[in-house]
Structure formats: structure tokens, C-alpha cells
Short mmCIF file of C-alpha atoms in Angstrom, two decimals:
data_model
loop_
_atom_site.label_atom_id
_atom_site.label_comp_id
_atom_site.label_asym_id
_atom_site.label_seq_id
_atom_site.Cartn_x
_atom_site.Cartn_y
_atom_site.Cartn_z
CA MET A 1 -123.36 86.29 64.95
CA LYS A 2 -124.42 86.60 68.69
CA GLN A 3 -123.59 90.35 68.84
CA LEU A 4 -126.08 91.15 65.89
CA ILE A 5 -128.82 89.00 67.91
CA LYS A 6 -127.87 90.76 71.11
CA LEU A 7 -128.64 94.06 69.45
CA PHE A 8 -132.08 93.10 68.71
CA SER A 9 -132.70 90.96 71.83
CA ILE A 10 -130.95 92.64 74.65
CA VAL A 11 -133.47 95.57 74.43
CA PHE A 12 -136.60 93.42 74.80
CA CYS A 13 -138.68 93.86 78.02
CA ALA A 14 -136.84 90.52 82.65
CA MET A 15 -137.11 79.62 94.92
CA ALA A 16 -138.49 83.20 95.95
CA MET A 17 -142.19 83.73 97.31
CA TYR A 18 -142.71 87.42 96.09
CA SER A 19 -146.24 89.10 94.62
CA CYS A 20 -146.46 90.95 91.52
CA GLY A 21 -148.81 93.62 93.33
CA ASN A 22 -148.08 96.68 94.90
CA ASP A 23 -148.90 95.50 98.42
CA ASP A 24 -146.46 93.56 100.43
CA GLU A 25 -147.14 89.90 100.45
CA PRO A 26 -148.66 88.90 104.12
CA GLY A 27 -145.95 87.41 106.29
CA LYS A 28 -143.10 88.92 104.63
CA SER A 29 -140.93 91.91 106.19
CA THR A 30 -140.21 94.86 103.83
CA LEU A 31 -136.92 93.61 103.57
CA GLN A 32 -137.86 90.32 102.17
CA ASP A 33 -140.81 91.59 100.06
CA GLN A 34 -138.98 94.49 98.19
CA PHE A 35 -135.29 93.54 98.38
CA ILE A 36 -133.77 90.23 99.43
CA ASP A 37 -134.24 86.77 100.73
CA VAL A 38 -132.27 83.67 101.64
CA ASN A 39 -133.63 80.20 101.77
CA ASN A 40 -133.67 79.22 105.48
CA GLY A 41 -132.74 82.40 106.47
CA GLU A 42 -134.20 83.76 109.79
CA TYR A 43 -135.55 87.51 109.81
CA THR A 44 -134.96 89.53 112.86
CA GLU A 45 -136.21 93.01 113.64
CA GLY A 46 -134.18 95.60 114.79
CA SER A 47 -130.50 96.99 113.74
CA LEU A 48 -128.04 94.74 112.12
CA PRO A 49 -125.67 93.49 114.87
CA VAL A 50 -122.10 94.88 114.67
CA GLY A 51 -119.03 94.14 116.42
CA GLU A 52 -115.35 95.09 116.48
CA THR A 53 -113.76 91.88 115.43
CA SER A 54 -111.87 91.73 112.11
CA MET A 55 -112.31 88.05 110.70
CA LEU A 56 -112.76 88.28 107.10
CA GLN A 57 -109.97 88.05 104.62
CA ALA A 58 -112.44 88.99 101.77
CA ALA A 59 -115.99 89.68 100.94
CA THR A 60 -117.69 90.11 97.55
CA PHE A 61 -121.27 90.50 96.48
CA ASP A 62 -122.31 90.72 92.66
CA GLU A 63 -122.66 94.36 91.68
CA ALA A 64 -125.78 93.83 89.13
CA ALA A 65 -129.10 93.13 90.51
CA LEU A 66 -132.14 92.09 88.44
CA PRO A 67 -135.71 91.74 89.91
CA GLY A 68 -136.32 88.07 90.35
CA GLY A 69 -132.83 87.08 90.00
CA THR A 70 -130.08 85.91 92.45
CA SER A 71 -126.59 87.11 93.71
CA TYR A 72 -123.72 85.43 95.32
CA LEU A 73 -122.40 86.49 98.68
CA THR A 74 -118.82 85.20 99.14
CA LEU A 75 -117.11 85.32 102.53
CA LYS A 76 -113.31 84.10 102.91
CA SER A 77 -112.17 84.10 106.68
CA TYR A 78 -109.09 82.93 108.60
CA GLU A 79 -111.55 81.00 111.04
CA GLU A 80 -114.62 79.21 111.03
CA LEU A 81 -117.73 81.02 110.88
CA ASP A 82 -121.03 80.28 112.27
CA TYR A 83 -123.56 82.89 110.87
CA VAL A 84 -123.82 85.76 108.45
CA ASN A 85 -126.25 88.91 109.26
CA ILE A 86 -127.36 90.50 105.94
CA GLY A 87 -129.41 93.28 105.63
CA VAL A 88 -130.17 96.48 103.43
CA GLN A 89 -128.97 99.92 104.31
CA GLY A 90 -131.70 102.10 105.31
CA GLU A 91 -134.20 99.18 105.92
CA SER A 92 -135.15 97.71 109.17
CA GLY A 93 -134.52 94.21 110.25
CA TYR A 94 -131.87 91.66 108.88
CA LEU A 95 -131.69 88.00 107.91
CA LYS A 96 -129.68 85.57 110.15
CA VAL A 97 -128.22 82.85 107.76
CA LYS A 98 -126.46 79.87 109.17
CA LEU A 99 -123.19 79.02 107.56
CA ASP A 100 -122.29 75.29 107.14
CA ALA A 101 -119.83 73.01 105.23
CA PRO A 102 -117.22 75.56 104.53
CA ALA A 103 -114.56 74.96 101.67
CA THR A 104 -111.23 75.54 102.63
CA ALA A 105 -108.19 76.62 100.74
CA GLN A 106 -104.48 77.13 101.35
CA GLY A 107 -103.65 80.75 101.88
CA ARG A 108 -101.09 82.26 99.28
CA ALA A 109 -98.87 84.09 101.78
CA THR A 110 -99.48 82.40 105.04
CA THR A 111 -100.04 78.86 105.99
CA GLU A 112 -103.22 79.35 107.76
CA GLU A 113 -106.35 77.81 106.43
CA ILE A 114 -108.81 80.13 104.59
CA TYR A 115 -112.45 79.22 104.96
CA THR A 116 -114.88 79.99 101.90
CA TYR A 117 -118.64 80.32 102.38
CA THR A 118 -121.09 81.12 99.63
CA VAL A 119 -124.57 82.49 100.22
CA LEU A 120 -127.39 82.55 97.40
CA VAL A 121 -129.45 85.70 97.83
CA LEU A 122 -132.60 85.82 96.33
CA LEU A 123 -133.58 89.23 94.83
CA SER A 124 -137.31 90.38 94.96
CA GLN A 125 -139.37 90.71 91.72
CA LYS A 126 -140.23 94.00 93.32
CA LEU A 127 -137.00 95.37 93.26
CA SER A 128 -136.95 98.67 91.53
CA SER A 129 -133.51 100.35 92.35
CA SER A 130 -129.98 99.92 93.38
CA PHE A 131 -129.26 99.29 97.06
CA THR A 132 -126.31 98.78 99.54
CA LEU A 133 -126.19 95.14 101.07
CA GLU A 134 -124.50 95.37 104.62
CA PHE A 135 -123.71 92.38 106.65
CA THR A 136 -121.50 91.02 109.71
CA THR A 137 -120.37 87.66 110.49
CA VAL A 138 -120.37 85.61 113.66
CA ASN A 139 -117.54 83.10 114.52
CA LYS A 140 -117.82 79.89 116.36
CA GLN A 141 -117.10 81.66 119.61
CA GLY A 142 -120.12 84.04 119.00
CA GLU A 143 -117.95 87.09 118.32
CA ILE A 144 -119.31 89.75 115.86
CA SER A 145 -117.50 91.27 112.92
CA THR A 146 -117.18 94.74 111.89
CA LYS A 147 -119.83 95.81 109.28
CA PHE A 148 -119.13 95.60 105.53
CA THR A 149 -121.13 97.08 102.84
CA SER A 150 -121.58 96.54 99.13
CA GLN A 151 -123.12 98.58 96.47
CA THR A 152 -125.30 97.10 93.82
CA ASN A 153 -126.69 98.44 90.44
CA TYR A 154 -130.10 97.85 89.51
CA ILE A 155 -130.70 96.28 86.04
CA GLU A 156 -134.13 96.37 84.63
CA ALA A 157 -135.57 93.28 83.77
CA GLY A 158 -139.00 91.74 82.92
CA THR A 159 -140.76 89.48 85.33
CA GLY A 160 -144.36 88.62 83.80
CA ASP A 161 -146.31 85.77 84.80
CA LEU A 162 -143.49 83.28 84.45
CA GLN A 163 -139.72 84.42 84.91
CA VAL A 164 -136.73 82.12 84.18
CA ASN A 165 -133.28 83.60 85.43
CA LEU A 166 -129.76 82.74 84.99
CA ARG A 167 -127.11 84.24 87.00
CA PHE A 168 -123.22 83.41 86.65
CA SER A 169 -120.33 84.18 88.60
CA ASN A 170 -117.96 85.78 86.18
CA GLU A 171 -117.73 87.17 82.71
CA LYS A 172 -118.56 84.44 80.27
CA ASP A 173 -120.94 84.12 77.51
CA VAL A 174 -123.32 81.61 79.23
CA ASP A 175 -126.71 80.88 77.36
CA LEU A 176 -130.27 80.27 78.89
CA TYR A 177 -132.87 78.22 76.96
CA VAL A 178 -136.52 77.70 77.62
CA VAL A 179 -138.26 74.75 75.67
CA GLU A 180 -142.12 75.63 75.60
CA PRO A 181 -144.54 72.66 75.77
CA ASN A 182 -144.99 72.62 71.90
CA GLY A 183 -141.18 72.77 71.66
CA ASN A 184 -140.37 76.07 70.34
CA ILE A 185 -137.23 76.98 72.09
CA ILE A 186 -136.49 80.54 73.32
CA TYR A 187 -132.92 81.34 73.40
CA PHE A 188 -130.75 84.17 71.49
CA GLY A 189 -131.68 83.14 68.23
CA GLN A 190 -135.25 83.35 68.56
CA PRO A 191 -136.12 85.38 71.79
CA PHE A 192 -140.00 85.25 71.86
CA PRO A 193 -142.48 82.69 73.23
CA TYR A 194 -144.36 80.91 70.32
CA TYR A 195 -147.76 82.43 70.64
CA SER A 196 -146.63 86.22 70.92
CA GLU A 197 -147.25 88.40 68.36
CA GLU A 198 -143.57 89.26 68.31
CA TYR A 199 -142.63 86.01 67.35
CA GLN A 200 -144.77 86.05 64.33
CA ILE A 201 -143.51 89.41 63.29
CA VAL A 202 -139.93 88.58 63.49
CA ASN A 203 -140.39 85.39 61.56
CA ASP A 204 -142.24 86.72 58.72
CA TRP A 205 -139.56 89.40 58.37
CA LEU A 206 -136.83 86.54 58.30
CA GLU A 207 -138.95 84.90 55.52
CA ASN A 208 -139.58 87.89 53.48
CA GLY A 209 -135.72 88.55 53.60
CA ASP A 210 -136.06 92.31 54.01
CA TYR A 211 -133.11 92.85 56.22
CA GLU A 212 -132.73 96.66 55.87
CA ASN A 213 -136.10 97.32 57.21
CA GLU A 214 -136.26 96.34 61.20
CA PRO A 215 -139.55 94.82 62.26
CA ASP A 216 -142.08 96.90 63.89
CA ILE A 217 -141.78 95.42 67.29
CA GLU A 218 -142.59 96.93 70.69
CA TRP A 219 -139.32 96.00 72.34
CA GLY A 220 -139.26 95.20 75.95
CA LYS A 221 -142.44 93.49 76.16
CA ILE A 222 -141.93 89.84 76.43
CA GLY A 223 -139.20 87.04 75.97
CA LEU A 224 -135.30 87.13 76.07
CA ASP A 225 -134.67 90.57 77.55
CA ILE A 226 -131.10 90.19 78.88
CA ASP A 227 -128.53 88.28 77.00
CA SER A 228 -125.29 88.92 78.92
CA ASN A 229 -121.70 88.85 77.28
CA ALA A 230 -122.76 88.07 73.94
CA ALA A 231 -119.42 86.76 71.91
CA CYS A 232 -117.51 88.00 74.95
CA ASP A 233 -118.55 91.52 74.56
CA ILE A 234 -118.67 92.03 78.25
CA ASP A 235 -121.22 94.17 80.02
CA GLY A 236 -121.09 93.23 83.66
CA LYS A 237 -124.68 91.87 84.07
CA ASN A 238 -123.66 88.20 84.02
CA SER A 239 -127.28 87.25 83.76
CA GLU A 240 -129.68 86.10 81.36
CA ASN A 241 -133.73 86.39 81.75
CA ILE A 242 -136.70 85.21 79.89
CA PHE A 243 -140.34 85.92 80.73
CA PHE A 244 -143.57 85.27 79.77
CA LYS A 245 -147.04 86.97 79.94
CA ALA A 246 -150.29 85.30 80.65
CA ASP A 247 -151.67 85.84 77.24
CA CYS A 248 -149.07 83.80 75.51
CA MET A 249 -148.04 81.30 78.03
CA GLN A 250 -148.80 77.58 76.97
CA LYS A 251 -150.23 75.12 79.38
CA GLY A 252 -147.85 72.15 79.85
CA THR A 253 -144.27 71.09 80.54
CA TYR A 254 -141.22 73.47 80.23
CA GLN A 255 -137.80 72.47 80.06
CA VAL A 256 -134.70 74.75 81.21
CA TRP A 257 -131.34 74.38 79.65
CA VAL A 258 -127.92 76.15 80.27
CA ASN A 259 -124.74 76.23 77.87
CA MET A 260 -121.14 77.94 77.88
CA PHE A 261 -121.52 79.41 74.39
CA GLU A 262 -118.18 80.99 74.72
CA ASN A 263 -115.78 80.77 77.65
CA CYS A 264 -114.13 84.18 77.61
CA ASP A 265 -111.69 83.15 80.34
CA PRO A 266 -111.05 79.28 80.40
CA SER A 267 -108.42 79.88 83.34
CA ILE A 268 -111.42 80.08 85.97
CA ALA A 269 -114.49 78.13 86.75
CA THR A 270 -118.00 79.35 86.48
CA ASN A 271 -120.60 78.93 88.89
CA TYR A 272 -124.27 79.47 87.65
CA THR A 273 -127.86 79.41 89.58
CA ILE A 274 -131.24 79.49 87.55
CA ARG A 275 -134.25 80.26 89.34
CA ALA A 276 -137.97 79.91 87.81
CA THR A 277 -140.93 81.95 89.54
CA TYR A 278 -144.58 81.77 88.42
CA LYS A 279 -147.01 84.46 89.66
CA GLY A 280 -144.64 85.35 92.65
CA ILE A 281 -143.94 81.53 93.62
CA ALA A 282 -141.12 79.38 93.17
CA VAL A 283 -141.77 76.76 90.69
CA THR A 284 -141.94 73.17 92.03
CA PRO A 285 -139.99 71.18 89.25
CA LYS A 286 -140.85 67.59 88.21
CA SER A 287 -137.06 67.03 87.78
CA GLY A 288 -133.82 68.91 88.79
CA SER A 289 -134.35 71.59 91.45
CA ASN A 290 -135.38 75.28 92.29
CA PRO A 291 -133.08 77.20 91.97
CA ALA A 292 -130.59 75.03 90.15
CA SER A 293 -126.95 75.50 90.74
CA GLY A 294 -124.06 73.97 88.92
CA VAL A 295 -120.70 75.05 87.78
CA PHE A 296 -118.61 74.91 84.43
CA PRO A 297 -115.35 73.77 85.54
CA ILE A 298 -111.86 75.19 84.52
CA ASN A 299 -111.24 74.64 80.89
CA THR A 300 -114.74 74.13 79.76
CA PRO A 301 -114.53 74.24 75.84
CA ASP A 302 -116.66 76.64 73.94
CA ASN A 303 -120.11 75.13 72.81
CA ASN A 304 -121.22 77.34 69.78
CA ILE A 305 -124.99 75.83 69.31
CA GLY A 306 -127.90 77.25 68.37
CA ASP A 307 -131.45 75.51 69.23
CA GLU A 308 -130.08 72.10 68.81
CA LEU A 309 -129.24 71.85 72.52
CA THR A 310 -126.32 69.48 71.82
CA GLY A 311 -123.75 69.47 74.64
CA ALA A 312 -126.03 71.74 76.76
CA THR A 313 -127.30 70.97 80.43
CA LYS A 314 -130.80 70.47 81.16
CA VAL A 315 -131.08 71.70 84.75
CA MET A 316 -134.95 71.41 85.31
CA GLU A 317 -138.30 70.63 83.91
CA PHE A 318 -141.84 71.88 85.41
CA THR A 319 -145.51 71.89 84.63
CA ILE A 320 -147.82 74.94 84.27
CA ASN A 321 -151.23 73.77 84.49
CA GLU A 322 -153.01 76.59 82.90
CA GLY A 323 -152.45 78.59 79.93
CA ILE A 324 -153.18 78.25 76.07
CA GLU A 325 -153.38 74.66 74.69
CA PRO A 326 -149.84 73.89 72.75
CA GLY A 327 -151.83 73.17 69.72
CA ARG A 328 -149.70 73.23 66.38
CA SER A 329 -146.07 72.11 66.01
CA ALA A 330 -143.43 74.64 66.52
CA ALA A 331 -141.01 73.04 63.83
CA VAL A 332 -139.11 75.73 61.99
CA THR A 333 -138.97 75.04 58.03
CA ALA A 334 -135.49 74.53 56.48
CA LYS A 335 -136.16 77.43 54.45
CA LYS A 336 -136.45 79.75 57.53
CA HIS A 337 -133.37 78.05 59.01
CA LEU A 338 -131.46 79.13 55.79
CA LEU A 339 -132.89 82.67 56.00
CA LYS A 340 -131.60 83.09 59.52
CA LYS A 341 -127.91 82.10 58.50
CA GLU A 342 -128.06 84.11 55.76
CA PHE A 343 -129.37 87.02 57.66
CA ASN A 344 -126.57 86.12 60.51
CA MET A 345 -123.85 86.20 57.95
CA LEU A 346 -125.02 89.55 56.17
CA PHE A 347 -124.98 91.36 59.43
CA ALA A 348 -122.40 89.58 61.65
CA ASN A 349 -120.09 92.53 61.20
#
């Protein structure tokens, strides 16, 4: 079922402070404005400092990079670290990020402790190409490590006026839900905002039952445009993305939910981060946090739900004070529910 809906939704057009215009935001370096930022990171002009000390056991950075999304930089060291310096190859300046409260784990082949640090990197909404991340670490004695690099792959995604992006740490089918002020739920089964033209076209098509003729929709314009790893068909993106444009945004309170639809590998836990941005500015939530982070523990069961949200996790709620009045109810008729089920059954294979 999800593989089918993914076929139609994956091609739709995907706590940062980025403008959506062409000019750099005042007070932001090119590095921060066009590529990456880190909350509480200190921007420093000049070249990335590089030493000769080898202090990392391993380092990983997400390969997929979506505009307006997030990525995890994970560092594993045999000694406690003080800072990490993060830059982009070919770009001037770098971010100096303080590392606090490391997690420790016992090394498999040694009795030495391994210290683990995870840095949440915010990707600019203006990101438009792949890039190479470069970084060095600094230990408690002030020694600087050798330089590490990690290549990213740019993934096109919509940003719009309002963007809600979900990033998760491994190859699972994790779903993002955004509840609009009038109650309409945007998710894999209904990927368009309620007041959009696309919403009406798709639902008229479902009611008519003309499944052999694909509806005439300008794919990639609005709504859910990234639905990653649907039905554990792994695509390497590990992200979901929903975006709105001003002409169909409702005024009022939005809710954001996350759900483990299918746990493709129950033997490992899954971290996730959700980030909401409105007109280039991080949304201030009424409840929850932004970005909001959490974890699905080892052996989290599958939760194969639709739009009922049973068993899903609410991560934030925020209010947009401008836009279309919510007006009429977004209730879906029993007939339309039935037609959706019939449609999924007809084309599930």
C-alpha cells in the first residue's frame, strides 16, 4: 500500500534562520547562509585549524542533504573531546562547536572507554548542491586532530513558506504527519494541504473511481514531497518533508507527529529530528521544541496506521498568525475512506 502511495507522492514538489531570497541574510556568513549552521556554534573566519593528532576511532555524517533539513555528525573518540571545528570544503570560515556530556561505551576490542558525541547540523534552505563537510576535533588538552572529510549528496526538496522536515538516523519507514488548523492531516495517504488545488483533484479522482487514468496534477508543487523508505523499500534518504506555499496556508495552530510505520531492522534504535521553519525563521512552538528530537528504542514494533494517529508521537504544536481562515471542516466521508481502501487494494502489487 505504501509503495503505491509513495509512487505518487515521492515526486511531489521539500531551528534555522535562513531567508528564501537570493541575497545572503544580514549577519550570516556564506557558510551559514548557504550551507550549514549549528545552534550555539561560533563562526570563525579563516581556514579550518588542522593538527597532527589522531584521536577519533570513527566519525560519520549523513550522506543525504536536503535544503531546510538536518544531519547528524557522530564522533567516537578514545579520549574526551572539548570542541569540534566544522566547515565546508572550498568555503571560507568554520563553526567552532562546544562538545558537552558525551555518552560512553565499552570498546569491543579494548578495555578503553569510547566517548560518543552527536552534533545536530542544520542545513540551509538555500542549499542547492552536494558538498564536502570537513572537520577537526580538539581534546581537553587543546590538541587538534587531523582533518576528516565526508561527502554529502544533495536531495531536492521543497521549502515553501512553511516547511516541516523529519530526519531519522537509519533505514526505517518512519512517517511524518502535519495536522492543519482545520483538522486535515497531511501524510503519505493524503499528501496535499487542504486548500490546495491538488487536494481537490486527487479526492475527486478517488471519488470517481477512475483508477486507470492518473489525475492531472503538477507534481512537485506542494505538500509531502519526500516519503523515504516506504514499505522498507530503502532509498538512502532517511527523511520526510512537507511544505506549504502562502496561497493555501491556513491561519491557526498546526500539530506535528511522527510514527514508526515499519521497523525495517528492530535490532537497532532510531534517532529522529523534526525541524519547522516559517519564512526562513525557526518556528517557536507552543508545546514541544524546535528542532524536536527523540528516539525509537530497539525492538520498537511496527505501527501500520493511516490518519488516525493512534500510537504516533506528537512532537510539537505551533501557531501561524496569518493565512487563510480554516473555515469548513476537513472531515472525510466514509465513502471516500472506502474508495481509498479499494484503490490501495487494487494497486498494492
